[in-house]
Tab-separated table of C-alpha atoms and ligand atoms in Angstrom:
chain	number	residue	atom	x	y	z
A	1	UNK	CA	139.267	166.249	210.128
A	2	UNK	CA	138.760	163.909	207.176
A	3	UNK	CA	137.640	165.834	204.124
A	4	UNK	CA	136.277	165.547	200.595
A	5	UNK	CA	137.843	168.032	198.203
A	6	UNK	CA	135.597	168.903	195.282
A	7	UNK	CA	136.567	169.399	191.657
A	8	UNK	CA	136.743	173.010	190.480
A	9	UNK	CA	133.247	174.469	189.955
A	10	UNK	CA	131.484	171.569	191.669
A	11	UNK	CA	130.712	173.569	194.815
A	12	UNK	CA	127.749	175.304	193.139
A	13	UNK	CA	124.948	173.014	194.303
A	14	UNK	CA	126.292	173.020	197.853
A	15	UNK	CA	126.325	176.805	197.798
A	16	UNK	CA	122.621	176.621	196.957
A	17	UNK	CA	122.410	174.407	200.021
A	18	UNK	CA	121.526	171.217	198.239
A	19	UNK	CA	122.466	168.565	200.815
A	20	UNK	CA	123.923	165.877	198.519
A	21	UNK	CA	127.487	165.486	197.225
A	22	UNK	CA	127.737	163.236	194.160
A	23	UNK	CA	130.774	161.017	193.736
A	24	UNK	CA	131.562	162.574	190.345
A	25	UNK	CA	132.069	165.957	192.005
A	26	UNK	CA	134.834	164.765	194.318
A	27	UNK	CA	138.474	165.243	193.325
A	28	UNK	CA	140.102	163.805	196.425
A	29	UNK	CA	139.355	162.108	199.737
A	30	UNK	CA	141.610	163.432	202.466
A	31	UNK	CA	142.350	161.137	205.413
A	32	UNK	CA	140.809	157.697	205.695
A	33	UNK	CA	137.120	158.039	206.591
A	34	UNK	CA	134.913	154.988	207.096
A	35	UNK	CA	131.299	154.756	205.921
A	36	UNK	CA	129.144	157.051	208.042
A	37	UNK	CA	132.051	159.084	209.410
A	38	UNK	CA	131.801	162.838	209.536
A	39	UNK	CA	133.809	164.634	206.857
A	40	UNK	CA	134.337	168.223	205.900
A	41	UNK	CA	133.402	169.242	202.348
A	42	UNK	CA	135.826	171.708	200.779
A	43	UNK	CA	135.908	173.404	197.402
A	44	UNK	CA	138.884	173.085	195.048
A	45	UNK	CA	140.165	176.393	196.421
A	46	UNK	CA	139.958	175.164	200.021
A	47	UNK	CA	136.712	176.930	201.028
A	48	UNK	CA	134.825	175.107	203.777
A	49	UNK	CA	131.337	174.331	202.516
A	50	UNK	CA	129.681	171.865	204.876
A	51	UNK	CA	129.969	169.044	207.408
A	52	UNK	CA	128.617	165.774	206.024
A	53	UNK	CA	128.352	162.012	206.453
A	54	UNK	CA	130.581	159.958	204.159
A	55	UNK	CA	129.085	157.078	202.183
A	56	UNK	CA	131.796	155.615	199.940
A	57	UNK	CA	129.593	152.973	198.283
A	58	UNK	CA	126.873	155.375	197.170
A	59	UNK	CA	126.754	157.719	194.207
A	60	UNK	CA	125.603	160.204	196.813
A	61	UNK	CA	128.998	160.048	198.447
A	62	UNK	CA	128.146	162.486	201.242
A	63	UNK	CA	125.028	163.987	202.795
A	64	UNK	CA	125.218	167.287	204.611
A	65	UNK	CA	124.545	167.395	208.346
A	66	UNK	CA	125.216	171.110	208.673
A	67	UNK	CA	126.499	174.107	206.730
A	68	UNK	CA	128.443	175.395	209.739
A	69	UNK	CA	131.375	173.713	211.332
A	70	UNK	CA	129.488	172.248	214.277
A	71	UNK	CA	130.375	169.040	216.114
A	72	UNK	CA	128.231	166.100	214.979
A	73	UNK	CA	127.488	164.451	218.299
A	74	UNK	CA	124.640	163.497	220.632
A	75	UNK	CA	123.724	167.116	221.187
A	76	UNK	CA	123.450	167.741	217.449
A	77	UNK	CA	120.891	164.930	217.046
A	78	UNK	CA	119.026	165.966	220.173
A	79	UNK	CA	118.576	169.507	218.854
A	80	UNK	CA	117.518	168.437	215.366
A	81	UNK	CA	114.944	166.014	216.770
A	82	UNK	CA	113.603	168.597	219.238
A	83	UNK	CA	113.174	171.013	216.347
A	84	UNK	CA	111.438	168.457	214.114
A	85	UNK	CA	109.026	167.335	216.832
A	86	UNK	CA	108.216	170.905	217.891
A	87	UNK	CA	107.405	171.866	214.301
A	88	UNK	CA	104.866	169.054	214.094
A	89	UNK	CA	103.151	170.217	217.224
A	90	UNK	CA	102.924	173.748	215.901
A	91	UNK	CA	101.727	172.741	212.438
A	92	UNK	CA	99.208	170.004	213.035
A	93	UNK	CA	95.941	171.441	214.234
A	94	UNK	CA	94.524	168.038	215.047
A	95	UNK	CA	95.172	167.192	218.676
A	96	UNK	CA	93.576	163.763	218.160
A	97	UNK	CA	96.073	162.768	215.459
A	98	UNK	CA	98.074	159.982	217.056
A	99	UNK	CA	99.941	158.910	213.917
A	100	UNK	CA	102.286	161.289	212.155
A	101	UNK	CA	105.751	161.616	210.716
A	102	UNK	CA	108.117	163.132	213.265
A	103	UNK	CA	111.304	163.227	211.195
A	104	UNK	CA	111.286	163.528	207.406
A	105	UNK	CA	114.892	163.042	206.327
A	106	UNK	CA	116.694	165.783	204.446
A	107	UNK	CA	113.768	168.167	204.833
A	108	UNK	CA	114.261	168.066	208.607
A	109	UNK	CA	118.038	168.355	208.369
A	110	UNK	CA	118.498	164.644	209.101
A	111	UNK	CA	119.413	162.933	205.814
A	112	UNK	CA	118.467	159.270	205.692
A	113	UNK	CA	116.376	159.401	208.884
A	114	UNK	CA	112.619	158.848	208.871
A	115	UNK	CA	110.689	158.446	212.119
A	116	UNK	CA	106.936	157.861	212.249
A	117	UNK	CA	104.840	157.953	215.380
A	118	UNK	CA	101.981	155.506	215.887
A	119	UNK	CA	100.712	156.433	219.318
A	120	UNK	CA	103.189	155.133	221.842
A	121	UNK	CA	105.306	153.345	219.216
A	122	UNK	CA	107.864	154.900	216.903
A	123	UNK	CA	109.004	153.307	213.667
A	124	UNK	CA	112.474	154.299	212.525
A	125	UNK	CA	113.800	153.920	209.012
A	126	UNK	CA	117.471	154.590	208.295
A	127	UNK	CA	118.541	154.778	204.665
A	128	UNK	CA	122.020	156.329	204.600
A	129	UNK	CA	125.435	155.359	205.919
A	130	UNK	CA	125.473	158.479	208.106
A	131	UNK	CA	122.111	157.680	209.667
A	132	UNK	CA	123.232	154.071	210.201
A	133	UNK	CA	126.385	155.225	212.004
A	134	UNK	CA	124.279	157.215	214.510
A	135	UNK	CA	121.452	154.645	214.974
A	136	UNK	CA	121.752	154.244	218.756
A	137	UNK	CA	122.012	157.984	219.452
A	138	UNK	CA	119.078	158.751	217.147
A	139	UNK	CA	116.980	156.058	218.849
A	140	UNK	CA	117.775	157.347	222.352
A	141	UNK	CA	117.083	160.959	221.462
A	142	UNK	CA	113.827	160.081	219.688
A	143	UNK	CA	112.535	158.312	222.787
A	144	UNK	CA	113.662	161.124	225.027
A	145	UNK	CA	112.076	163.885	222.940
A	146	UNK	CA	108.850	162.149	221.884
A	147	UNK	CA	108.028	160.427	225.161
A	148	UNK	CA	107.144	157.251	223.239
A	149	UNK	CA	107.924	153.953	224.962
A	150	UNK	CA	109.338	151.841	222.155
A	151	UNK	CA	110.908	151.872	218.723
A	152	UNK	CA	110.602	149.395	215.896
A	153	UNK	CA	113.188	149.630	213.159
A	154	UNK	CA	112.078	149.174	209.558
A	155	UNK	CA	115.286	149.836	207.675
A	156	UNK	CA	114.311	147.576	204.790
A	157	UNK	CA	113.823	150.187	202.071
A	158	UNK	CA	115.468	149.201	198.802
A	159	UNK	CA	117.577	152.348	198.683
A	160	UNK	CA	119.751	150.912	201.455
A	161	UNK	CA	121.324	148.628	198.870
A	162	UNK	CA	122.749	151.691	197.123
A	163	UNK	CA	124.449	152.656	200.374
A	164	UNK	CA	125.870	149.168	200.847
A	165	UNK	CA	123.622	148.546	203.860
A	166	UNK	CA	121.826	145.287	204.667
A	167	UNK	CA	118.119	145.353	205.561
A	168	UNK	CA	117.193	145.537	209.245
A	169	UNK	CA	113.760	144.718	210.665
A	170	UNK	CA	113.875	144.565	214.445
A	171	UNK	CA	112.582	145.855	217.744
A	172	UNK	CA	115.134	148.543	218.578
A	173	UNK	CA	113.955	149.910	221.946
A	174	UNK	CA	111.298	148.750	224.397
A	175	UNK	CA	108.949	145.794	224.056
A	176	UNK	CA	108.960	143.737	220.866
A	177	UNK	CA	105.262	142.897	221.214
A	178	UNK	CA	102.699	143.731	220.101
A	179	UNK	CA	103.778	143.829	216.460
A	180	UNK	CA	100.282	144.881	215.422
A	181	UNK	CA	98.780	148.037	216.795
A	182	UNK	CA	95.701	150.084	215.999
A	183	UNK	CA	95.781	153.809	215.369
A	184	UNK	CA	93.008	156.310	214.890
A	185	UNK	CA	93.012	158.700	211.935
A	186	UNK	CA	90.240	161.267	211.703
A	187	UNK	CA	88.064	158.917	213.744
A	188	UNK	CA	88.730	155.737	211.735
A	189	UNK	CA	90.747	152.841	213.153
A	190	UNK	CA	93.570	151.282	211.161
A	191	UNK	CA	95.729	148.352	212.121
A	192	UNK	CA	99.459	148.788	211.569
A	193	UNK	CA	101.620	145.715	211.067
A	194	UNK	CA	104.972	146.935	212.367
A	195	UNK	CA	106.900	143.949	211.145
A	196	UNK	CA	105.373	143.286	207.741
A	197	UNK	CA	103.435	146.409	206.715
A	198	UNK	CA	104.563	148.580	203.796
A	199	UNK	CA	107.092	151.342	204.465
A	200	UNK	CA	106.860	151.999	208.203
A	201	UNK	CA	103.413	150.372	208.319
A	202	UNK	CA	101.099	153.045	206.942
A	203	UNK	CA	101.017	155.747	204.258
A	204	UNK	CA	100.874	158.676	206.639
A	205	UNK	CA	101.482	161.192	203.863
A	206	UNK	CA	97.938	160.622	202.545
A	207	UNK	CA	96.145	161.354	205.850
A	208	UNK	CA	94.501	164.612	204.794
A	209	UNK	CA	93.745	163.393	201.271
A	210	UNK	CA	91.917	160.370	202.668
A	211	UNK	CA	89.726	162.749	204.641
A	212	UNK	CA	89.157	164.794	201.481
A	213	UNK	CA	87.872	161.686	199.702
A	214	UNK	CA	85.522	161.012	202.609
A	215	UNK	CA	83.995	164.455	202.072
A	216	UNK	CA	83.539	163.819	198.333
A	217	UNK	CA	82.167	160.279	198.434
A	218	UNK	CA	78.530	160.733	199.425
A	219	UNK	CA	76.128	158.922	197.097
A	220	UNK	CA	78.884	157.966	194.650
A	221	UNK	CA	80.053	154.652	193.252
A	222	UNK	CA	83.715	154.676	194.286
A	223	UNK	CA	86.672	152.697	192.963
A	224	UNK	CA	89.899	152.679	195.042
A	225	UNK	CA	92.773	151.273	192.964
A	226	UNK	CA	95.888	150.338	194.977
A	227	UNK	CA	93.943	150.320	198.265
A	228	UNK	CA	96.607	148.800	200.619
A	229	UNK	CA	95.005	148.532	204.076
A	230	UNK	CA	91.851	150.345	202.968
A	231	UNK	CA	92.772	153.988	203.624
A	232	UNK	CA	90.791	155.701	200.868
A	233	UNK	CA	88.168	152.974	200.529
A	234	UNK	CA	87.167	153.061	204.202
A	235	UNK	CA	87.037	156.844	204.157
A	236	UNK	CA	84.698	156.603	201.163
A	237	UNK	CA	82.538	154.153	203.165
A	238	UNK	CA	82.556	156.517	206.144
A	239	UNK	CA	81.529	159.316	203.793
A	240	UNK	CA	78.415	157.359	202.757
A	241	UNK	CA	79.475	156.292	199.296
A	242	UNK	CA	76.792	154.385	197.416
A	243	UNK	CA	79.244	151.557	196.729
A	244	UNK	CA	82.988	151.045	197.207
A	245	UNK	CA	85.165	148.712	195.154
A	246	UNK	CA	88.756	148.409	196.333
A	247	UNK	CA	91.630	146.672	194.567
A	248	UNK	CA	95.136	145.633	195.548
A	249	UNK	CA	97.537	143.020	194.226
A	250	UNK	CA	98.701	142.047	197.710
A	251	UNK	CA	96.627	139.432	199.549
A	252	UNK	CA	98.252	140.498	202.795
A	253	UNK	CA	97.253	144.138	202.286
A	254	UNK	CA	93.687	143.059	201.531
A	255	UNK	CA	93.537	140.944	204.680
A	256	UNK	CA	94.464	144.042	206.664
A	257	UNK	CA	91.902	146.090	204.734
A	258	UNK	CA	89.134	143.579	205.453
A	259	UNK	CA	89.998	143.492	209.126
A	260	UNK	CA	90.061	147.317	209.189
A	261	UNK	CA	86.615	147.337	207.595
A	262	UNK	CA	85.341	145.049	210.361
A	263	UNK	CA	87.039	147.057	213.053
A	264	UNK	CA	85.212	150.171	211.857
A	265	UNK	CA	81.943	148.330	211.218
A	266	UNK	CA	81.982	149.483	207.609
A	267	UNK	CA	80.665	146.578	205.637
A	268	UNK	CA	79.803	148.023	202.249
A	269	UNK	CA	83.153	147.698	200.452
A	270	UNK	CA	83.996	144.953	197.984
A	271	UNK	CA	87.666	143.947	198.212
A	272	UNK	CA	89.274	142.543	195.070
A	273	UNK	CA	92.689	140.973	194.714
A	274	UNK	CA	94.169	141.787	191.328
A	275	UNK	CA	96.303	143.915	189.070
A	276	UNK	CA	94.811	147.370	188.582
A	277	UNK	CA	96.151	147.570	185.018
A	278	UNK	CA	94.171	144.452	184.093
A	279	UNK	CA	91.146	145.127	186.233
A	280	UNK	CA	90.538	148.582	184.776
A	281	UNK	CA	90.520	146.962	181.317
A	282	UNK	CA	88.080	144.337	182.480
A	283	UNK	CA	85.755	146.996	183.929
A	284	UNK	CA	85.996	148.934	180.643
A	285	UNK	CA	85.091	145.827	178.653
A	286	UNK	CA	82.192	145.095	181.016
A	287	UNK	CA	80.935	148.673	180.707
A	288	UNK	CA	81.202	149.276	184.455
A	289	UNK	CA	81.104	152.901	185.572
A	290	UNK	CA	82.032	154.877	188.667
A	291	UNK	CA	81.519	158.396	190.017
A	292	UNK	CA	84.802	158.658	191.884
A	293	UNK	CA	88.053	156.839	191.149
A	294	UNK	CA	91.107	157.032	193.422
A	295	UNK	CA	94.446	155.971	191.980
A	296	UNK	CA	97.318	155.897	194.462
A	297	UNK	CA	99.859	153.562	192.847
A	298	UNK	CA	103.293	152.663	194.204
A	299	UNK	CA	106.326	154.641	193.147
A	300	UNK	CA	106.739	153.957	189.401
A	301	UNK	CA	109.778	156.264	189.100
A	302	UNK	CA	112.109	156.416	192.099
A	303	UNK	CA	114.421	158.745	190.146
A	304	UNK	CA	114.215	160.886	187.006
A	305	UNK	CA	115.963	158.086	185.075
A	306	UNK	CA	112.763	156.022	185.274
A	307	UNK	CA	110.468	158.903	184.294
A	308	UNK	CA	109.664	157.843	180.712
A	309	UNK	CA	108.604	154.322	181.643
A	310	UNK	CA	106.670	155.621	184.642
A	311	UNK	CA	104.894	158.182	182.464
A	312	UNK	CA	103.522	155.377	180.280
A	313	UNK	CA	102.228	153.510	183.330
A	314	UNK	CA	100.585	156.618	184.816
A	315	UNK	CA	99.008	157.477	181.485
A	316	UNK	CA	97.667	153.960	181.035
A	317	UNK	CA	95.802	153.724	184.342
A	318	UNK	CA	94.554	157.316	184.264
A	319	UNK	CA	93.292	156.984	180.697
A	320	UNK	CA	91.334	153.879	181.676
A	321	UNK	CA	90.021	155.588	184.818
A	322	UNK	CA	88.760	158.553	182.786
A	323	UNK	CA	86.894	156.099	180.564
A	324	UNK	CA	85.176	154.482	183.548
A	325	UNK	CA	83.934	157.772	184.997
A	326	UNK	CA	80.381	158.920	184.463
A	327	UNK	CA	79.796	162.525	183.414
A	328	UNK	CA	80.530	164.780	186.392
A	329	UNK	CA	82.692	162.058	187.945
A	330	UNK	CA	85.888	162.722	189.888
A	331	UNK	CA	89.364	161.282	189.398
A	332	UNK	CA	91.564	161.593	192.482
A	333	UNK	CA	94.968	160.654	191.163
A	334	UNK	CA	98.419	160.575	192.727
A	335	UNK	CA	102.065	160.092	191.940
A	336	UNK	CA	104.562	159.441	194.716
A	337	UNK	CA	107.461	159.214	192.254
A	338	UNK	CA	110.335	161.544	193.083
A	339	UNK	CA	111.356	161.234	189.428
A	340	UNK	CA	108.057	162.665	188.106
A	341	UNK	CA	107.607	166.392	188.734
A	342	UNK	CA	104.226	167.983	189.417
A	343	UNK	CA	104.455	169.622	186.019
A	344	UNK	CA	105.136	166.350	184.214
A	345	UNK	CA	102.389	164.600	186.175
A	346	UNK	CA	99.850	167.200	185.093
A	347	UNK	CA	100.936	166.775	181.468
A	348	UNK	CA	100.526	163.003	181.732
A	349	UNK	CA	97.009	163.381	183.131
A	350	UNK	CA	96.139	165.889	180.405
A	351	UNK	CA	97.340	163.385	177.784
A	352	UNK	CA	95.296	160.634	179.430
A	353	UNK	CA	92.098	162.722	179.316
A	354	UNK	CA	92.735	163.656	175.697
A	355	UNK	CA	93.247	160.059	174.616
A	356	UNK	CA	90.250	158.907	176.651
A	357	UNK	CA	88.189	161.459	174.765
A	358	UNK	CA	86.916	163.286	177.861
A	359	UNK	CA	86.859	166.956	178.799
A	360	UNK	CA	88.121	167.377	182.339
A	361	UNK	CA	89.215	170.124	184.701
A	362	UNK	CA	91.581	170.192	187.651
A	363	UNK	CA	89.460	171.208	190.610
A	364	UNK	CA	92.032	170.669	193.358
A	365	UNK	CA	95.738	170.026	193.804
A	366	UNK	CA	96.831	167.766	196.617
A	367	UNK	CA	100.064	167.075	198.460
A	368	UNK	CA	101.253	165.507	201.693
A	369	UNK	CA	100.310	166.837	205.123
A	370	UNK	CA	102.343	169.334	207.129
A	371	UNK	CA	104.231	166.530	208.860
A	372	UNK	CA	105.923	165.788	205.496
A	373	UNK	CA	107.549	169.152	204.801
A	374	UNK	CA	109.700	169.776	201.727
A	375	UNK	CA	112.820	171.832	202.370
A	376	UNK	CA	113.075	174.409	199.581
A	377	UNK	CA	116.730	173.539	199.070
A	378	UNK	CA	115.763	169.874	198.542
A	379	UNK	CA	113.291	169.588	195.643
A	380	UNK	CA	113.745	165.795	195.612
A	381	UNK	CA	111.641	165.813	198.782
A	382	UNK	CA	108.615	166.939	196.779
A	383	UNK	CA	107.569	163.427	195.810
A	384	UNK	CA	103.809	163.245	196.452
A	385	UNK	CA	101.471	165.137	194.169
A	386	UNK	CA	97.815	164.651	193.505
A	387	UNK	CA	95.097	166.104	191.302
A	388	UNK	CA	91.353	166.001	191.614
A	389	UNK	CA	89.924	166.173	188.104
A	390	UNK	CA	86.267	166.508	187.227
A	391	UNK	CA	84.967	165.050	184.025
A	392	UNK	CA	82.580	167.341	182.203
A	393	UNK	CA	78.964	166.603	183.122
B	401	SAH	N1	96.194	154.322	199.093
B	401	SAH	C1	96.868	153.536	200.095
B	401	SAH	C2	98.338	153.329	199.781
B	401	SAH	C3	98.622	152.672	198.440
B	401	SAH	S1	100.253	152.061	198.308
B	401	SAH	C4	96.666	154.169	201.460
B	401	SAH	O1	96.111	155.270	201.558
B	401	SAH	O2	97.059	153.565	202.460
B	401	SAH	C5	100.237	151.180	196.827
B	401	SAH	C6	99.542	149.816	196.871
B	401	SAH	O3	99.509	149.321	195.541
B	401	SAH	C7	100.241	148.730	197.674
B	401	SAH	O4	99.342	148.242	198.636
B	401	SAH	C8	100.585	147.621	196.661
B	401	SAH	O5	100.355	146.315	197.180
B	401	SAH	C9	99.622	147.905	195.553
B	401	SAH	N2	99.999	147.523	194.183
B	401	SAH	C10	101.204	147.631	193.576
B	401	SAH	N3	101.114	147.299	192.278
B	401	SAH	C11	99.819	146.970	192.042
B	401	SAH	C12	99.080	146.559	190.889
B	401	SAH	N4	99.682	146.446	189.700
B	401	SAH	N5	97.767	146.346	191.020
B	401	SAH	C13	97.158	146.467	192.223
B	401	SAH	N6	97.789	146.882	193.337
B	401	SAH	C14	99.099	147.116	193.252
């Protein structure tokens, strides 16, 4: 079998079962593997460490499929997908949840593979050369195991560039139409634009946190920065907020949000197109106040290399949000940056409160739902963290 031979001492992270092999750790490529081919990973002394997918263009030159010497074939993918789907059924105690992540990449033992379920439709996102190589098998097995009737592919994440892969947006299995479907989440309806929506169409990782905001919103003036299709804002409306102001820079996202508001007959939100960084300043200058502010910005730091710049951006918006909150008000703030640890995020928020001149406490820590597990051997998977802070009353 084709193999990657590591430099002396570079087997350590693999022995801790971290599933990535970096190009700098490789001494020699044995054989002539193509992108996506299965290779054996061996230490400098010839010890067999793992079976992985080769990705010659990426700094992550191989991603581990398995630690044992098992064949990587249809049966391998079938079993991994069965396992991933079964775990969701066991973990999610909400039988009415029709939208959930079925496969969460490395944390489900399928590097580069994300599959989300929206009722009868699956959306597949492939982001590694190995996943790309097995596209058709993965698609067939997903349909077989999930019982869904069609698959849309949304392999247009930027990280594909690093793997030397072109973007793909296409109907992969079953009917192409409709490209817009409605799902129900905790009793609210949301429209998913399969072709043009963000990520796979919806931010499924925030499902339980949206419900949390619904429970906290009653009687409050709520601001939802970065509202996308209205997830937090509409939950605040459903939770009988006094007023809801929602902001996004994307006109397309706001159009979806408005139509979701109509669909749910929730009319009280005000939808604003704009840049949150500027708008928070404007609200500060106008002396506008809120009782609950949600900040769920896009990924400012995809990797640790961007952490310093991201930290400034997080501090800026959170500092302004603290200033807008009335005494006793709540800040529900998130980071989905893999490059910003939970520890660093907390420090940034502490700095923001200090500079805003407010006393605040953390009253809750938030993360993604059980359908977005984090494998303990893959800390990079721990990207979404949230804090609920209460400003002293
Ligand atoms: N909270 C949402 C998901 C937010 S995703 C949910 O639960 O579904 C982040 C959103 O921020 C995207 O919709 C993007 O269009 C928007 N965005 C990015 N930069 C922005 C900026 N500077 N100001 C306002 N919105 C921004």
